Short mmCIF file of C-alpha atoms and ligand atoms in Angstrom, two decimals:
data_model
loop_
_atom_site.label_atom_id
_atom_site.label_comp_id
_atom_site.label_asym_id
_atom_site.label_seq_id
_atom_site.Cartn_x
_atom_site.Cartn_y
_atom_site.Cartn_z
CA UNK P 1 59.90 165.65 94.27
CA UNK P 2 59.59 164.31 90.60
CA UNK P 3 57.39 166.27 88.16
CA UNK P 4 56.37 162.93 86.66
CA UNK P 5 53.79 160.38 87.81
CA UNK P 6 53.84 156.77 86.88
CA UNK P 7 50.61 155.19 85.49
CA UNK P 8 50.22 151.33 85.57
CA UNK P 9 47.50 149.01 84.14
CA UNK P 10 47.62 145.34 84.72
CA UNK P 11 46.53 142.38 82.60
CA UNK P 12 46.30 139.23 84.66
CA UNK P 13 45.89 135.69 83.23
CA UNK P 14 44.66 133.12 85.67
CA UNK P 15 44.19 129.44 84.74
CA UNK P 16 40.75 128.11 85.64
CA UNK P 17 40.85 125.16 87.92
CA UNK P 18 38.78 122.98 85.49
CA UNK P 19 39.60 119.32 85.38
CA UNK P 20 39.66 119.62 81.47
CA UNK P 21 40.88 122.19 79.16
CA UNK P 22 38.75 124.84 77.59
CA UNK P 23 37.53 123.23 74.41
CA UNK P 24 38.67 119.45 74.67
CA UNK P 25 38.44 116.74 77.30
CA UNK P 26 42.30 116.74 77.91
CA UNK P 27 43.22 116.95 81.69
CA UNK P 28 44.41 120.49 82.67
CA UNK P 29 46.59 119.26 85.51
CA UNK P 30 50.18 120.76 85.82
CA UNK P 31 53.33 118.59 85.74
CA UNK P 32 52.59 115.70 83.58
CA UNK P 33 55.25 114.49 81.26
CA UNK P 34 55.51 116.67 78.39
CA UNK P 35 52.90 116.15 75.33
CA UNK P 36 50.98 113.56 77.32
CA UNK P 37 47.89 115.53 77.75
CA UNK P 38 47.01 116.37 74.23
CA UNK P 39 44.39 115.35 71.57
CA UNK P 40 43.74 116.65 67.89
CA UNK P 41 41.79 119.61 69.26
CA UNK P 42 44.58 121.04 71.51
CA UNK P 43 47.29 120.07 68.93
CA UNK P 44 45.45 122.11 66.24
CA UNK P 45 45.08 119.15 63.89
CA UNK P 46 43.03 119.74 60.77
CA UNK P 47 39.31 119.07 61.04
CA UNK P 48 39.26 118.97 65.04
CA UNK P 49 36.50 121.00 66.59
CA UNK P 50 36.37 122.88 69.88
CA UNK P 51 33.70 122.35 72.55
CA UNK P 52 33.41 124.76 75.10
CA UNK P 53 33.84 123.56 78.83
CA UNK P 54 30.68 124.45 80.93
CA UNK P 55 32.86 124.47 84.00
CA UNK P 56 35.25 127.10 82.42
CA UNK P 57 32.15 129.31 81.70
CA UNK P 58 31.01 128.90 85.52
CA UNK P 59 34.50 129.95 86.62
CA UNK P 60 34.73 133.00 84.47
CA UNK P 61 31.32 134.14 85.60
CA UNK P 62 32.29 133.53 89.20
CA UNK P 63 35.52 135.65 88.72
CA UNK P 64 33.39 138.44 86.87
CA UNK P 65 30.71 138.51 89.61
CA UNK P 66 33.40 138.59 92.34
CA UNK P 67 35.00 141.67 90.69
CA UNK P 68 31.57 143.32 90.35
CA UNK P 69 31.54 143.12 86.50
CA UNK P 70 28.35 143.47 84.42
CA UNK P 71 27.80 140.01 82.63
CA UNK P 72 27.06 140.17 78.98
CA UNK P 73 24.12 137.90 78.11
CA UNK P 74 25.75 137.21 74.59
CA UNK P 75 29.55 137.22 74.16
CA UNK P 76 31.66 135.78 71.42
CA UNK P 77 34.94 134.02 70.73
CA UNK P 78 37.42 135.31 68.28
CA UNK P 79 40.63 133.97 66.64
CA UNK P 80 43.67 135.97 67.58
CA UNK P 81 46.18 135.13 65.12
CA UNK P 82 49.91 134.92 65.44
CA UNK P 83 52.76 132.52 64.70
CA UNK P 84 54.69 130.93 67.59
CA UNK P 85 55.73 127.33 68.02
CA UNK P 86 53.76 127.00 71.25
CA UNK P 87 50.72 127.87 69.33
CA UNK P 88 49.81 124.71 67.03
CA UNK P 89 46.53 126.11 65.61
CA UNK P 90 48.33 129.41 64.57
CA UNK P 91 45.61 131.30 66.50
CA UNK P 92 44.46 131.61 70.00
CA UNK P 93 40.71 131.48 70.81
CA UNK P 94 40.05 134.38 72.86
CA UNK P 95 37.26 136.96 73.35
CA UNK P 96 37.86 140.26 71.72
CA UNK P 97 34.99 142.80 70.90
CA UNK P 98 32.33 140.95 72.72
CA UNK P 99 33.77 139.78 76.10
CA UNK P 100 31.62 137.98 78.65
CA UNK P 101 31.72 140.77 81.05
CA UNK P 102 32.88 144.47 81.50
CA UNK P 103 33.13 147.19 84.16
CA UNK P 104 34.16 145.89 87.63
CA UNK P 105 36.39 146.97 90.41
CA UNK P 106 38.87 145.77 92.91
CA UNK P 107 39.44 147.82 96.14
CA UNK P 108 42.80 147.66 97.52
CA UNK P 109 44.55 149.24 100.58
CA UNK P 110 47.45 151.72 99.91
CA UNK P 111 49.37 154.05 102.32
CA UNK P 112 47.51 157.35 102.75
CA UNK P 113 48.83 160.82 103.27
CA UNK P 114 48.96 160.61 106.95
CA UNK P 115 50.68 157.10 106.82
CA UNK P 116 47.24 155.23 107.66
CA UNK P 117 45.91 152.74 105.17
CA UNK P 118 43.34 154.02 103.00
CA UNK P 119 41.00 152.27 100.29
CA UNK P 120 41.65 152.76 96.71
CA UNK P 121 39.17 151.47 94.25
CA UNK P 122 40.64 150.36 90.67
CA UNK P 123 38.27 149.89 88.02
CA UNK P 124 38.36 146.45 85.98
CA UNK P 125 37.95 147.07 82.38
CA UNK P 126 36.77 143.36 81.68
CA UNK P 127 37.09 139.81 82.48
CA UNK P 128 36.99 137.49 79.43
CA UNK P 129 37.71 133.92 78.60
CA UNK P 130 40.53 132.51 76.40
CA UNK P 131 42.85 129.57 76.17
CA UNK P 132 46.35 129.19 76.99
CA UNK P 133 49.42 128.47 74.70
CA UNK P 134 51.94 125.60 75.11
CA UNK P 135 55.16 126.20 76.72
CA UNK P 136 58.33 126.63 75.00
CA UNK P 137 61.67 126.13 76.59
CA UNK P 138 64.92 127.08 75.23
CA UNK P 139 67.16 125.58 78.15
CA UNK P 140 68.93 122.86 75.90
CA UNK P 141 71.72 124.82 74.09
CA UNK P 142 70.66 125.15 70.41
CA UNK P 143 67.48 123.42 70.49
CA UNK P 144 64.17 124.69 71.69
CA UNK P 145 61.64 122.24 72.85
CA UNK P 146 57.80 122.71 73.16
CA UNK P 147 55.42 120.93 75.68
CA UNK P 148 51.83 121.16 74.57
CA UNK P 149 50.27 120.14 77.75
CA UNK P 150 49.37 123.64 78.43
CA UNK P 151 47.94 124.28 75.01
CA UNK P 152 44.22 124.97 75.43
CA UNK P 153 44.00 125.29 79.15
CA UNK P 154 41.11 127.61 80.19
CA UNK P 155 42.12 131.00 81.35
CA UNK P 156 40.47 134.13 82.37
CA UNK P 157 42.15 137.28 81.43
CA UNK P 158 41.45 140.21 83.91
CA UNK P 159 42.08 143.65 82.28
CA UNK P 160 42.49 146.62 84.77
CA UNK P 161 42.19 150.15 84.21
CA UNK P 162 45.40 152.32 83.99
CA UNK P 163 44.72 153.74 87.49
CA UNK P 164 47.54 152.43 89.62
CA UNK P 165 50.29 154.87 90.64
CA UNK P 166 53.29 152.70 92.00
CA UNK P 167 55.06 149.59 91.83
CA UNK P 168 53.92 149.02 95.40
CA UNK P 169 50.24 149.70 94.55
CA UNK P 170 50.42 147.27 91.54
CA UNK P 171 51.76 144.40 94.07
CA UNK P 172 49.06 145.19 96.29
CA UNK P 173 46.34 144.94 93.45
CA UNK P 174 47.78 141.65 92.40
CA UNK P 175 47.78 140.14 96.09
CA UNK P 176 44.26 141.18 96.44
CA UNK P 177 43.20 139.83 93.24
CA UNK P 178 45.14 136.60 93.69
CA UNK P 179 43.48 136.24 97.17
CA UNK P 180 39.89 136.76 95.63
CA UNK P 181 40.63 134.12 92.74
CA UNK P 182 41.81 131.41 95.55
CA UNK P 183 39.04 132.17 97.65
CA UNK P 184 36.39 131.71 94.94
CA UNK P 185 38.10 128.40 94.09
CA UNK P 186 38.90 129.31 90.33
CA UNK P 187 42.71 129.55 90.49
CA UNK P 188 45.37 128.16 92.73
CA UNK P 189 47.49 131.62 92.44
CA UNK P 190 50.73 129.86 91.68
CA UNK P 191 53.10 132.39 90.25
CA UNK P 192 56.01 129.90 89.80
CA UNK P 193 54.20 127.29 87.96
CA UNK P 194 52.52 130.27 85.87
CA UNK P 195 48.91 129.56 86.67
CA UNK P 196 48.73 133.28 87.73
CA UNK P 197 50.51 135.56 85.34
CA UNK P 198 50.60 139.35 84.87
CA UNK P 199 51.69 141.88 82.50
CA UNK P 200 52.21 145.33 83.78
CA UNK P 201 51.61 148.20 81.41
CA UNK P 202 53.82 151.39 82.49
CA UNK P 203 53.78 154.83 81.31
CA UNK P 204 54.86 158.12 82.92
CA UNK P 205 53.24 161.77 82.27
CA UNK P 206 53.75 165.20 83.83
CA UNK P 207 51.80 165.28 87.01
CA UNK P 208 48.21 166.27 86.18
CA UNK P 209 48.80 165.89 82.51
CA UNK P 210 45.32 164.93 80.87
CA UNK P 211 46.68 162.32 78.41
CA UNK P 212 48.33 159.21 79.22
CA UNK P 213 51.85 158.58 78.08
CA UNK P 214 53.24 155.86 75.61
CA UNK P 215 52.98 152.62 77.47
CA UNK P 216 55.71 149.71 77.83
CA UNK P 217 54.41 146.31 78.32
CA UNK P 218 56.53 144.40 81.11
CA UNK P 219 55.88 140.59 80.42
CA UNK P 220 55.89 137.46 82.46
CA UNK P 221 57.30 138.42 85.85
CA UNK P 222 56.71 135.60 88.12
CA UNK P 223 56.98 137.36 91.59
CA UNK P 224 55.02 140.44 93.18
CA UNK P 225 58.13 141.74 94.38
CA UNK P 226 59.94 141.62 90.93
CA UNK P 227 56.73 143.31 89.40
CA UNK P 228 57.10 145.99 91.79
CA UNK P 229 60.84 146.24 91.16
CA UNK P 230 60.42 146.12 87.37
CA UNK P 231 57.79 149.02 87.55
CA UNK P 232 59.92 151.29 89.68
CA UNK P 233 63.02 150.68 87.42
CA UNK P 234 60.86 151.32 84.35
CA UNK P 235 59.35 154.51 85.60
CA UNK P 236 62.72 155.83 86.00
CA UNK P 237 63.95 154.37 82.77
CA UNK P 238 61.35 156.42 80.95
CA UNK P 239 61.70 159.62 83.03
CA UNK P 240 65.32 159.80 82.10
CA UNK P 241 64.50 159.22 78.34
CA UNK P 242 61.89 161.82 78.41
CA UNK P 243 64.20 164.38 80.44
CA UNK P 244 66.81 163.59 77.67
CA UNK P 245 64.51 164.88 75.06
CA UNK P 246 63.79 161.36 74.01
CA UNK P 247 60.60 159.38 72.89
CA UNK P 248 59.19 156.39 74.74
CA UNK P 249 58.91 153.42 72.35
CA UNK P 250 55.75 151.26 72.50
CA UNK P 251 57.39 148.01 73.19
CA UNK P 252 57.40 144.76 75.12
CA UNK P 253 60.10 144.45 77.83
CA UNK P 254 61.13 141.72 80.16
CA UNK P 255 62.66 142.08 83.64
CA UNK P 256 66.41 140.98 84.39
CA UNK P 257 66.56 140.12 88.01
CA UNK P 258 70.13 139.64 88.17
CA UNK P 259 70.87 142.74 86.45
CA UNK P 260 67.94 144.85 87.94
CA UNK P 261 66.72 146.13 84.73
CA UNK P 262 64.16 145.79 82.09
CA UNK P 263 65.25 144.84 78.71
CA UNK P 264 63.60 145.27 75.20
CA UNK P 265 61.98 141.95 73.81
CA UNK P 266 60.03 143.14 70.86
CA UNK P 267 58.05 146.06 69.35
CA UNK P 268 54.66 145.96 70.81
CA UNK P 269 51.87 144.22 68.53
CA UNK P 270 48.63 146.21 67.97
CA UNK P 271 45.18 144.64 67.38
CA UNK P 272 45.52 144.93 63.73
CA UNK P 273 48.69 142.68 63.94
CA UNK P 274 46.43 139.85 65.16
CA UNK P 275 43.91 140.01 62.57
CA UNK P 276 41.11 139.27 65.01
CA UNK P 277 37.90 137.61 63.36
CA UNK P 278 34.98 135.76 64.91
CA UNK P 279 35.68 131.97 65.63
CA UNK P 280 33.56 130.20 63.04
CA UNK P 281 33.46 126.74 65.07
CA UNK P 282 31.95 128.26 68.14
CA UNK P 283 28.49 129.42 68.66
CA UNK P 284 27.86 132.70 70.59
CA UNK P 285 28.16 132.27 74.41
CA UNK P 286 24.54 132.97 75.82
CA UNK P 287 24.19 133.06 79.54
CA UNK P 288 20.87 132.45 80.99
CA UNK P 289 19.69 134.71 83.86
CA UNK P 290 18.54 131.79 86.02
CA UNK P 291 21.87 130.04 85.76
CA UNK P 292 23.85 133.43 86.46
CA UNK P 293 21.67 133.43 89.64
CA UNK P 294 22.66 130.09 90.40
CA UNK P 295 26.26 130.67 90.28
CA UNK P 296 25.81 133.80 92.22
CA UNK P 297 24.12 131.89 94.93
CA UNK P 298 26.88 129.35 95.04
CA UNK P 299 29.57 131.74 95.18
CA UNK P 300 31.92 131.27 98.03
CA UNK P 301 32.36 134.09 100.73
CA UNK P 302 34.87 136.67 99.52
CA UNK P 303 38.03 137.23 101.71
CA UNK P 304 37.20 140.54 102.83
CA UNK P 305 33.65 139.75 103.75
CA UNK P 306 34.98 136.77 105.77
CA UNK P 307 37.61 138.81 107.56
CA UNK P 308 34.81 141.36 108.59
CA UNK P 309 32.46 138.47 109.70
CA UNK P 310 35.24 136.76 111.70
CA UNK P 311 35.86 140.00 113.60
CA UNK P 312 32.31 140.48 114.67
CA UNK P 313 31.30 136.97 114.99
CA UNK P 314 34.13 135.58 116.97
CA UNK P 315 35.30 138.83 118.59
CA UNK P 316 38.75 138.68 117.29
CA UNK P 317 41.18 141.48 116.28
CA UNK P 318 41.23 142.27 112.53
CA UNK P 319 44.82 141.36 112.61
CA UNK P 320 43.95 137.72 113.88
CA UNK P 321 41.19 137.57 111.11
CA UNK P 322 43.65 138.58 108.48
CA UNK P 323 46.15 135.90 109.67
CA UNK P 324 43.40 133.23 109.79
CA UNK P 325 42.07 134.19 106.10
CA UNK P 326 45.68 133.75 104.64
CA UNK P 327 44.26 130.54 102.95
CA UNK P 328 40.64 129.44 102.48
CA UNK P 329 41.43 125.99 104.24
CA UNK P 330 42.90 127.80 107.22
CA UNK P 331 39.80 129.96 107.56
CA UNK P 332 37.64 126.78 107.38
CA UNK P 333 39.85 125.03 109.68
CA UNK P 334 39.55 127.72 112.17
CA UNK P 335 35.80 128.14 111.82
CA UNK P 336 35.15 124.35 112.35
CA UNK P 337 37.34 124.60 115.55
CA UNK P 338 35.40 127.64 116.53
CA UNK P 339 32.10 125.87 116.03
CA UNK P 340 33.13 122.69 117.88
CA UNK P 341 34.54 124.26 120.83
CA UNK P 342 32.29 127.33 121.21
CA UNK P 343 34.79 129.99 121.91
CA UNK P 344 36.19 131.37 118.57
CA UNK P 345 38.68 133.72 120.30
CA UNK P 346 40.41 130.83 122.32
CA UNK P 347 40.43 128.72 118.98
CA UNK P 348 41.99 131.82 117.28
CA UNK P 349 44.66 132.18 119.70
CA UNK P 350 45.74 128.41 119.74
CA UNK P 351 45.41 128.13 115.93
CA UNK P 352 47.71 131.26 115.58
CA UNK P 353 50.34 130.59 118.29
CA UNK P 354 50.70 126.88 117.97
CA UNK P 355 49.22 125.39 114.66
CA UNK P 356 49.81 127.91 111.98
CA UNK P 357 53.51 127.10 111.64
CA UNK P 358 52.65 123.40 111.19
CA UNK P 359 50.19 123.81 108.36
CA UNK P 360 51.46 122.85 104.70
CA UNK P 361 49.51 124.32 101.88
CA UNK P 362 49.66 123.25 98.29
CA UNK P 363 47.55 125.54 95.97
CA UNK P 364 43.93 125.24 97.25
CA UNK P 365 44.74 122.16 99.41
CA UNK P 366 46.21 122.36 103.06
CA UNK P 367 47.51 119.63 105.55
CA UNK P 368 46.84 120.19 109.17
CA UNK P 369 48.87 118.80 112.13
CA UNK P 370 45.65 117.96 113.78
CA UNK P 371 41.86 117.85 113.23
CA UNK P 372 39.30 120.53 114.36
CA UNK P 373 37.88 117.81 116.59
CA UNK P 374 41.16 117.21 118.45
CA UNK P 375 41.76 120.88 118.80
CA UNK P 376 38.32 121.39 120.17
CA UNK P 377 38.83 118.50 122.81
CA UNK P 378 42.20 120.01 123.66
CA UNK P 379 40.74 123.49 124.44
CA UNK P 380 37.92 121.73 126.16
CA UNK P 381 40.42 120.24 128.65
CA UNK P 382 41.69 123.58 129.27
CA UNK P 383 38.26 124.99 129.97
CA UNK P 384 37.56 122.24 132.31
CA UNK P 385 40.80 122.96 134.24
CA UNK P 386 41.82 119.47 133.66
CA UNK P 387 45.13 120.78 132.15
CA UNK P 388 46.69 124.38 132.10
CA UNK P 389 47.30 126.42 129.04
CA UNK P 390 50.94 125.59 129.00
CA UNK P 391 50.13 121.87 129.40
CA UNK P 392 47.76 122.22 126.33
CA UNK P 393 50.92 123.09 124.25
CA UNK P 394 52.83 120.09 125.43
CA UNK P 395 49.61 117.83 124.54
CA UNK P 396 49.52 119.40 121.40
CA UNK P 397 53.21 118.57 120.64
CA UNK P 398 52.56 115.00 121.63
CA UNK P 399 49.42 114.59 119.37
CA UNK P 400 50.29 116.57 116.24
CA UNK P 401 50.58 114.39 113.25
CA UNK P 402 48.80 111.66 114.87
CA UNK P 403 45.02 110.88 115.14
CA UNK P 404 45.42 110.52 119.07
CA UNK P 405 42.66 111.90 121.45
CA UNK P 406 44.20 114.68 123.71
CA UNK P 407 42.44 112.98 126.72
CA UNK P 408 44.13 109.89 126.27
CA UNK P 409 47.66 111.52 126.05
CA UNK P 410 46.83 113.59 129.34
CA UNK P 411 45.82 110.34 131.00
CA UNK P 412 48.75 108.34 129.84
CA UNK P 413 51.19 111.01 130.91
CA UNK P 414 49.45 111.69 134.19
CA UNK P 415 49.23 115.44 133.30
CA UNK P 416 45.96 116.20 134.64
CA UNK P 417 46.08 119.08 136.89
CA UNK P 418 45.33 118.79 140.59
CA UNK P 419 41.92 120.47 140.72
CA UNK P 420 40.70 119.13 144.02
CA UNK P 421 40.40 121.97 146.32
CA UNK P 422 40.81 119.87 149.45
CA UNK P 423 44.11 118.56 148.02
CA UNK P 424 45.40 121.92 146.95
CA UNK P 425 44.41 123.17 150.53
CA UNK P 426 46.28 120.63 152.09
CA UNK P 427 49.57 121.33 150.17
CA UNK P 428 49.31 125.01 150.72
CA UNK P 429 48.95 124.57 154.42
CA UNK P 430 52.18 122.55 154.69
CA UNK P 431 53.94 124.95 152.66
CA UNK P 432 52.71 128.01 154.71
CA UNK P 433 53.76 126.24 157.83
CA UNK P 434 57.33 125.57 156.43
CA UNK P 435 57.75 129.01 155.43
CA UNK P 436 56.23 130.95 157.89
CA UNK P 437 58.49 133.87 157.87
CA UNK P 438 57.77 134.58 154.11
CA UNK P 439 53.88 133.86 154.90
CA UNK P 440 54.19 136.62 157.52
CA UNK P 441 55.74 139.28 154.94
CA UNK P 442 53.21 138.35 152.36
CA UNK P 443 50.41 138.81 154.81
CA UNK P 444 52.06 142.06 155.67
CA UNK P 445 51.82 143.21 152.30
CA UNK P 446 54.88 142.00 150.47
CA UNK P 447 52.76 141.09 147.38
CA UNK P 448 55.79 139.82 145.16
CA UNK P 449 56.10 136.74 147.56
CA UNK P 450 52.82 135.63 146.13
CA UNK P 451 54.89 134.20 143.37
CA UNK P 452 57.33 132.22 145.74
CA UNK P 453 54.33 130.30 147.35
CA UNK P 454 52.78 129.57 143.72
CA UNK P 455 56.20 128.33 142.78
CA UNK P 456 56.46 126.26 145.80
CA UNK P 457 53.12 124.52 145.35
CA UNK P 458 53.94 124.04 141.70
CA UNK P 459 57.10 122.28 142.71
CA UNK P 460 55.16 120.08 145.20
CA UNK P 461 52.73 119.18 142.42
CA UNK P 462 55.17 118.81 139.75
CA UNK P 463 53.44 121.52 137.84
CA UNK P 464 50.12 119.90 137.90
CA UNK P 465 48.13 122.15 140.22
CA UNK P 466 45.53 124.52 138.74
CA UNK P 467 47.23 127.73 139.08
CA UNK P 468 43.91 129.73 139.64
CA UNK P 469 43.16 127.36 142.44
CA UNK P 470 46.58 127.53 143.91
CA UNK P 471 46.35 131.36 144.10
CA UNK P 472 42.96 131.24 145.73
CA UNK P 473 44.12 128.70 148.23
CA UNK P 474 47.29 130.76 149.29
CA UNK P 475 45.15 133.80 149.75
CA UNK P 476 42.65 131.85 151.66
CA UNK P 477 45.42 130.16 153.93
CA UNK P 478 46.76 133.75 154.62
CA UNK P 479 43.31 135.32 155.07
CA UNK P 480 44.00 137.87 152.32
CA UNK P 481 41.12 139.42 150.30
P1 ADP H 1 46.85 144.98 74.82
O1 ADP H 1 46.13 143.73 74.92
O2 ADP H 1 47.24 145.17 73.58
O3 ADP H 1 48.07 145.01 75.82
P2 ADP H 1 44.59 146.54 75.95
O4 ADP H 1 43.79 147.57 75.48
O5 ADP H 1 43.93 145.28 76.44
O6 ADP H 1 45.99 146.01 75.11
O7 ADP H 1 45.46 147.21 77.18
C1 ADP H 1 45.87 146.38 78.14
C2 ADP H 1 46.20 147.30 79.34
O8 ADP H 1 47.06 148.40 79.17
C3 ADP H 1 45.23 147.68 80.37
O9 ADP H 1 45.37 146.99 81.71
C4 ADP H 1 45.33 149.13 80.54
O10 ADP H 1 44.87 149.61 81.79
C5 ADP H 1 46.72 149.41 80.19
N1 ADP H 1 46.98 150.67 79.53
C6 ADP H 1 46.53 151.34 78.60
N2 ADP H 1 47.12 152.35 78.38
C7 ADP H 1 48.01 152.58 79.25
C8 ADP H 1 48.87 153.60 79.53
N3 ADP H 1 49.25 154.78 78.72
N4 ADP H 1 49.57 153.52 80.81
C9 ADP H 1 49.65 152.46 81.36
N5 ADP H 1 48.78 151.30 81.30
C10 ADP H 1 47.98 151.49 80.10
MG1 MG H 2 48.69 143.51 76.92
ZN1 ZN H 3 43.01 118.17 73.95
#
């Protein structure tokens, strides 16, 4: 066992799903042709003035509330000054010494000593608002190009306390946080497009040492798996340095996935380097109690609460609840079906086994192969014994991707089960007569022959007889309990 422990604190930047940017009316949508969504304000032209988006404030407040942060009635914007081609003003508008919220927590599940999952509460230092920078690319040989469509897009920064102790815990923290942001509708959680980004601060120290070690900041890693690997690599790199008598440098490092190692990017800036000062073009941000209360009331249900409610309300397993809440649209599709059909457990089963694979999600949106009404009708046909569970899957395959009514397909294909007791009795009687030797053996206790008789009836009815009724009819015909 190593005598060192790893300490990790994460900073997450999440783009707010506002239609416009933080301080101008330019659209904040991703993927437009470069430099088509810009104006004097987000280009940093002289004389242009910022106007704060109310929606961005609402989303930041939602984030703070979801994480249990204390909102500050008055907060301020500052200028964080640095020079980079993707930052046309020469400064980023951010919140510094007076952020809009402080002191929350995120609870995650980590493996406990006995192997069972236990809850770990990681404190959140603060959630504050800021604007994004543009995007430089260096892909074209000697040239660098810059796209300022992202310049000025509204962000929240969520700063976590240095309380995580492994790459796996960090990845779990990021998954939980991403899920919450998606469920409260403020972020689409897209790591590849960079709408959800994370910097991981990593240090090591002797186990139980009172002080934190010097941290290295790992930047811009665009997958949770890579974050985990980068942290694990970095902890070992730092250990090797310390054990060799060296000192850890306070620097910013990147992750080279191909080589499987971190590499130095630059020495780490400190707050002094940024020459923060209050933004003179924006008044303090004042949050009214009544307005905060409105935001709180309108807050969507958090994923964990939803899972717990699904388990108790619909009597499904925690695992099923987990699967059905992997995306907010999937959760609401399931609930819609459950409500229309009346039996949540049956709806949950069908959604999980048949429908899930056909759902396509894009950010907060999702496309479903059928509507909740179609599914509820289909399940209703099974309840009414018009079709069997097996046939329901066939009907589903036929209506998926179409607006067709399940009942129409059942009628058209002649799939309706024979649920007429008299008709089934007649078929059973004929089969018993034709197989008298087997009938005698079954009556004498050779239970395995039950399957033989059910099979015969199914063959005779081309699989359309109601299996339960067939079972009952055979027992009746043979005078079995
Ligand atoms: P900066 O913005 O310069 O990175 P912050 O004070 O905002 O500085 O710190 C950012 C993050 O660094 C926080 O998430 C915090 O938990 C983490 N952190 C601070 N000190 C350490 C440390 N010694 N080891 C690991 N993480 C740390
Ligand atoms: Mg940082
Ligand atoms: Zn603009």
